[in-house]
C-alpha positions as MATLAB code, in Angstrom:
seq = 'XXXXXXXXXXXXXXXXXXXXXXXXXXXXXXXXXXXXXXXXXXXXXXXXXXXXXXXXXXXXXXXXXXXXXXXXXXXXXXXXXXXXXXXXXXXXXXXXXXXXXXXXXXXXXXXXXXXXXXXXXXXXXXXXXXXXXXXXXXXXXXXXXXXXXXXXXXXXXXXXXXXXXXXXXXXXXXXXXXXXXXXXXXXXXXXXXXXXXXXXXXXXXXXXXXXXXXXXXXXXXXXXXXXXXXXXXXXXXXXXXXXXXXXXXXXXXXXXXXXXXXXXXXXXXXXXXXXXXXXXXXXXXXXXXXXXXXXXXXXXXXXXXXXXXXXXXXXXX';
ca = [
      87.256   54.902   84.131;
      88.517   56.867   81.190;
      89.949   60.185   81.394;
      89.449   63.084   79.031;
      92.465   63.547   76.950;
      92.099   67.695   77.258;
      92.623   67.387   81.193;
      95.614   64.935   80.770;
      97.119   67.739   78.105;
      96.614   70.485   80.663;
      98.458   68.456   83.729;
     101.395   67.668   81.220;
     101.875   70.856   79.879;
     101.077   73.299   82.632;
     103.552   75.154   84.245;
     104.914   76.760   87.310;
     106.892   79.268   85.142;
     103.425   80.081   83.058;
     101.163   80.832   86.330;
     104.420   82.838   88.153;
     104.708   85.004   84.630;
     100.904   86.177   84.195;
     100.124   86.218   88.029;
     102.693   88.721   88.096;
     101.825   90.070   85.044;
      98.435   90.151   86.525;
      99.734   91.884   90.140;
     101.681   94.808   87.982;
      99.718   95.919   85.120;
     102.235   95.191   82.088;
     104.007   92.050   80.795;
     107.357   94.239   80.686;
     107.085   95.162   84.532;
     106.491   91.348   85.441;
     109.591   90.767   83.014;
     111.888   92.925   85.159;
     110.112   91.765   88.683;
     111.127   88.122   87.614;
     114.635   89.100   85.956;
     113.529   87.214   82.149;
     113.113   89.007   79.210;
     110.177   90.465   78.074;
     109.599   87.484   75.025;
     110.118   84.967   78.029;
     106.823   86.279   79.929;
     104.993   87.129   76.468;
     105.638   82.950   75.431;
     104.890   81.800   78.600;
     101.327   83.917   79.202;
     100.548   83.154   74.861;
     100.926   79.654   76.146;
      99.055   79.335   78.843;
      96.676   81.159   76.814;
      97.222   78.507   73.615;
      96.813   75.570   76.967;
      93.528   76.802   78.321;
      92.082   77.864   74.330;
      90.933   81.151   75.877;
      91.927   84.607   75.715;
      93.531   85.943   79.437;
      95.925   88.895   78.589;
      94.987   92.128   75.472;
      97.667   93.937   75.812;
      98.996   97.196   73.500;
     102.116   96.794   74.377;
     102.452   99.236   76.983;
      99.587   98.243   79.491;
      98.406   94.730   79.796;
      94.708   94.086   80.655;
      93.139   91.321   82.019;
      90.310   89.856   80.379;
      87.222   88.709   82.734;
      88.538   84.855   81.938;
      92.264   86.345   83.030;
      90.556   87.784   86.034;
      89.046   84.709   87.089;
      92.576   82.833   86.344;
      94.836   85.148   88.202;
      91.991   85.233   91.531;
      92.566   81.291   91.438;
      96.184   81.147   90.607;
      97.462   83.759   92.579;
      97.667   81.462   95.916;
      99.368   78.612   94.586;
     102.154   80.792   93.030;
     102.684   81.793   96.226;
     102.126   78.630   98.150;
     104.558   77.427   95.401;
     107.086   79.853   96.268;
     107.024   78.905  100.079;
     107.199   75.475   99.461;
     111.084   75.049  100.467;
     110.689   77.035  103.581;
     107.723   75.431  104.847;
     109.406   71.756  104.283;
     112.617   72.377  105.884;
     110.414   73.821  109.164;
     108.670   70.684  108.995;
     111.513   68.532  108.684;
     112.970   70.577  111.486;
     116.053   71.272  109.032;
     115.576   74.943  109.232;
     114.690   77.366  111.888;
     111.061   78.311  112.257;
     110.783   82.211  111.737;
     107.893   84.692  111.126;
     109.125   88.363  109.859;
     106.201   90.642  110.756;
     105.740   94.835  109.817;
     103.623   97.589  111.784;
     103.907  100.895  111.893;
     105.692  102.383  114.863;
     102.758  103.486  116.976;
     102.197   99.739  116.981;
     105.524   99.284  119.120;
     105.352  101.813  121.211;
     101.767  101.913  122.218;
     100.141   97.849  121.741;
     102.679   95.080  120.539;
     105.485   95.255  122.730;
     104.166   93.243  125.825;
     102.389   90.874  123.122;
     105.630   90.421  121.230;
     107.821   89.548  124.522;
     104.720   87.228  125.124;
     104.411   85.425  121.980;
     108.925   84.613  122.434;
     108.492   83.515  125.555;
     105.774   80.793  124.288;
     108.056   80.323  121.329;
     111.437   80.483  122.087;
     112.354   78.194  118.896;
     110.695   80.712  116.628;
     112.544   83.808  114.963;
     110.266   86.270  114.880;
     111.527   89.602  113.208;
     109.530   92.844  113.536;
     110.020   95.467  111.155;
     108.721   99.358  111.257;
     106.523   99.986  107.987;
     105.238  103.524  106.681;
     103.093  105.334  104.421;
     100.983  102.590  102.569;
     103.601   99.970  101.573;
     101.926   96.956  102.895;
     101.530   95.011   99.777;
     105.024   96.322   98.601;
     106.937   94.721  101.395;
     104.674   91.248  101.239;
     104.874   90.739   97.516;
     108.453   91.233   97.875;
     108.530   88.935  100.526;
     110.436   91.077  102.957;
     107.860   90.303  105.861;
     104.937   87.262  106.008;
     102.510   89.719  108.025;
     101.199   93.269  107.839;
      99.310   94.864  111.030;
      97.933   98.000  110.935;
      94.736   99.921  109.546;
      92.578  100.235  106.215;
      95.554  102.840  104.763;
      98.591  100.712  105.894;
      97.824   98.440  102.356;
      97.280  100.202   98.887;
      95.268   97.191   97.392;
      93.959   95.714  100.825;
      90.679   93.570   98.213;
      94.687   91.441   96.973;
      95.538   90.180  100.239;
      93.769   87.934  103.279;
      92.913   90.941  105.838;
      91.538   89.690  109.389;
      90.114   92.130  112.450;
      92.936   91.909  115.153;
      91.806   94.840  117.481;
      90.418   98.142  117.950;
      91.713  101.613  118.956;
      90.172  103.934  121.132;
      90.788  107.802  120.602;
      91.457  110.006  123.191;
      92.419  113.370  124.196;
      95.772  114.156  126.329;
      96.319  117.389  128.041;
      98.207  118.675  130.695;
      96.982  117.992  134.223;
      95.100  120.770  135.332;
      93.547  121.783  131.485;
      90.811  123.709  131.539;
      89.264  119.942  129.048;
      90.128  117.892  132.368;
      87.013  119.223  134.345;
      84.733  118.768  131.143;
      82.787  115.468  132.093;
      82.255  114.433  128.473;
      84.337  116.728  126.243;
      83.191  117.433  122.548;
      85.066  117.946  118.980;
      83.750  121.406  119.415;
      85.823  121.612  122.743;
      88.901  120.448  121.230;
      88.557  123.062  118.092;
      89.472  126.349  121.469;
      93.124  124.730  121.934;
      95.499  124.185  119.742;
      96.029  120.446  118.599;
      99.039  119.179  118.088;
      98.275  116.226  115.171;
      99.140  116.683  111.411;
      95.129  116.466  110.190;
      96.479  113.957  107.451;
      98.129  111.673  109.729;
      94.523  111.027  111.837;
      94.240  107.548  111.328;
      90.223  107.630  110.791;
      88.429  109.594  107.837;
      84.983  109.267  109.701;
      86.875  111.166  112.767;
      89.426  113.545  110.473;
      86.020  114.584  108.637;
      84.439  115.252  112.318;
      87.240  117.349  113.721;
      87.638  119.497  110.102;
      83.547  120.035  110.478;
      84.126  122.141  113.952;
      87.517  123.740  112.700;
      89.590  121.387  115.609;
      92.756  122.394  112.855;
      92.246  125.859  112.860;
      93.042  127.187  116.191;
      95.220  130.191  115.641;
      97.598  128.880  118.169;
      98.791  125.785  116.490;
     102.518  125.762  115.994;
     102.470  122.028  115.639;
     101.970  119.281  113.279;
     102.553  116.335  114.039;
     102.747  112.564  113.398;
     103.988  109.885  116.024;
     102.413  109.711  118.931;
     105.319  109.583  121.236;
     106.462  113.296  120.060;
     102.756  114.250  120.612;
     102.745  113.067  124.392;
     106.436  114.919  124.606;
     104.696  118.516  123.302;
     101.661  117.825  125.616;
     104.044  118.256  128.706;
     105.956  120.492  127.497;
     102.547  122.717  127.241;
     102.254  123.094  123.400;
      98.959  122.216  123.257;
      96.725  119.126  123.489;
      96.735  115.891  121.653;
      94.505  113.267  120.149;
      96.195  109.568  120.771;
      95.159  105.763  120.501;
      94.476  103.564  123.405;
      93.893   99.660  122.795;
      94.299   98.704  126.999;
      91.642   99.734  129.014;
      93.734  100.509  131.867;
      98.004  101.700  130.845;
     100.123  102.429  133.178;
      99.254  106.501  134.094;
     101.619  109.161  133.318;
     101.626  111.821  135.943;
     102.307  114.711  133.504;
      99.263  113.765  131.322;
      95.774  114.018  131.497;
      93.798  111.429  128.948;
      89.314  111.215  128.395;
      87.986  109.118  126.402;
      86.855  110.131  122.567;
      84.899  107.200  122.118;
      81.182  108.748  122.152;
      82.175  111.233  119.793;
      84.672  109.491  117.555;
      84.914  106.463  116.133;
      87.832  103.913  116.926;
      90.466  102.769  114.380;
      90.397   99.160  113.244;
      93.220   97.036  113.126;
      94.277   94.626  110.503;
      96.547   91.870  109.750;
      97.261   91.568  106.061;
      98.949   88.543  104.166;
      99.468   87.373  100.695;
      96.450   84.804   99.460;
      97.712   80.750  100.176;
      96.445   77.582   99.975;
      97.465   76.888  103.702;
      98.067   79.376  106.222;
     101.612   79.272  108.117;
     100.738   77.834  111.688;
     103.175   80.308  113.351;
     101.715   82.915  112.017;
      98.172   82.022  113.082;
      99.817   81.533  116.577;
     101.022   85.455  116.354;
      97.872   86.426  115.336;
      95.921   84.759  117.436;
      97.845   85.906  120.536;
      97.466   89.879  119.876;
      93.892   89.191  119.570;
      93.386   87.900  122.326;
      95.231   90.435  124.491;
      94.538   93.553  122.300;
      90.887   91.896  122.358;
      88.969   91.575  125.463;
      86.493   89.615  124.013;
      89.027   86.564  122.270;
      89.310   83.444  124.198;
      92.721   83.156  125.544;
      95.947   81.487  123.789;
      97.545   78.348  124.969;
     100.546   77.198  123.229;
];
């Protein structure tokens, strides 16, 4: 069988340094911020992408020296390439785990809302089924999900459709849903409504930052009735802990998530469901594009779906 002499020239001459330089050219917009992400120069990247451009005899990167664009070929390239860099990259710690040389370990981010309201029972869980496995949880904020797995600072991102910038780079699977509801004090005038309305919650005051509800479907619902108007409102706020610590206090009520059907009850507040009026939050779990997924990581994913899920089958180690 002969073998074209093009495709032997591309396997020789090919390299790992070519496809790291314009996939992170490709990931940051300019050949000078890919330059300081890998600590080269600036020539080093330019060579290494006008190579790999010379290589393939096609046109990837125009660039004007400021701003580097991808051509529809460089598009294509940098959509195929992108998960072999990285498999690439995790090549050393993925063959010590196997060789059982190195500690297996799985660093994973959420935001903390995540801790104190769904993960914590799954997390103790998921150690106690893998004792030999360091797992490392990490808070995360704003919308730095990409930041901190491009980095490489975690191997897993949960949270919803904002925790992510550029969600359409990464491998994004449904992990669980969030129910909204209301909290109040017991005895609110809300806790002998039998199905309460946004238009009920607009006559109290509300205690949530609008910007920090976590659904623009619902934040567009509540602004429609004026539910962040109430003249009373001497609140705004964020994490849902300090919302349930106002709400006894008496500061007004509070809009909250709820993934278990039935939490333990807290005798100072009064909770109803939000669920025929609002829609629930999705859940995510975000990770950089691979060839081959990290089996530990499937095993941590799989196990807060199917306790965060009532529907998932359940685990077995």
């Amino acid at each position: 069988m002969s073998v074209n002499p093009q495709i032997t020239t591309l396997y020789k001459d090919l390299s790992y340094s070519q496809l790291r330089s314009y996939c992170e050219t490709a990931r940051l917009g300019s050949m000078a911020a890919a330059a300081r992400s890998l600590e080269v120069s600036h020539p080093t990247v330019w060579k290494q992408i006008r190579a790999l451009e010379q290589l393939l005899g096609i046109t990837l990167v125009e660039s004007d020296g400021r701003r580097s664009e991808l051509t529809e070929s460089g598009r294509l390239l940098a959509e195929l390439a992108s998960p072999m860099v990285a498999e690439f990259e995790s090549l050393l710690i993925r063959f010590r785990e196997a060789c059982g040389t190195a500690p297996r370990s799985l660093s994973v981010a959420a935001p903390p809302r995540s801790y104190t309201d769904d993960l914590l029972p799954v997390i103790k869980e998921f150690r106690q089924l893998f004792p030999d496995v360091k797992l490392m949880m990490r808070e995360s904020f704003e919308s730095l999900g990409n930041e901190m797995l491009e980095a490489g600072e975690v191997d897993l991102v949960i949270g919803d459709s904002f925790c992510c910038r550029r969600p359409d780079e990464l491998v994004s699977e449904r992990m669980y849903e969030i129910e909204q509801m209301v909290i109040m004090q017991p005895g609110h005038p809300l806790t002998k409504r039998k199905k309460i309305t946004p238009e009920d919650l607009s006559k109290y005051p509300i205690l949530n930052h609008p910007d920090s509800y976590p659904n623009n479907e619902g934040r567009a619902i509540l602004e429609r009735v004026g539910a962040f108007n109430h003249p009373g409102r001497g609140f705004e706020l964020i994490l849902a802990a300090s919302i349930r610590s106002c709400v006894k206090q008496g500061h007004g009520i509070g809009l909250v998530g709820r993934v278990i059907a039935n939490p333990p009850k807290d005798p100072n507040i009064e909770e109803r469901s939000l669920k025929h009026c609002l829609p629930s939050s999705i859940i995510y779990g975000y990770s950089i594009k691979r060839i081959t997924e990290n089996p530990i990581q499937r095993a941590f994913i799989d196990l807060v779906k199917a306790r965060l899920n009532p529907q998932t089958e359940p685990v077995h180690k």
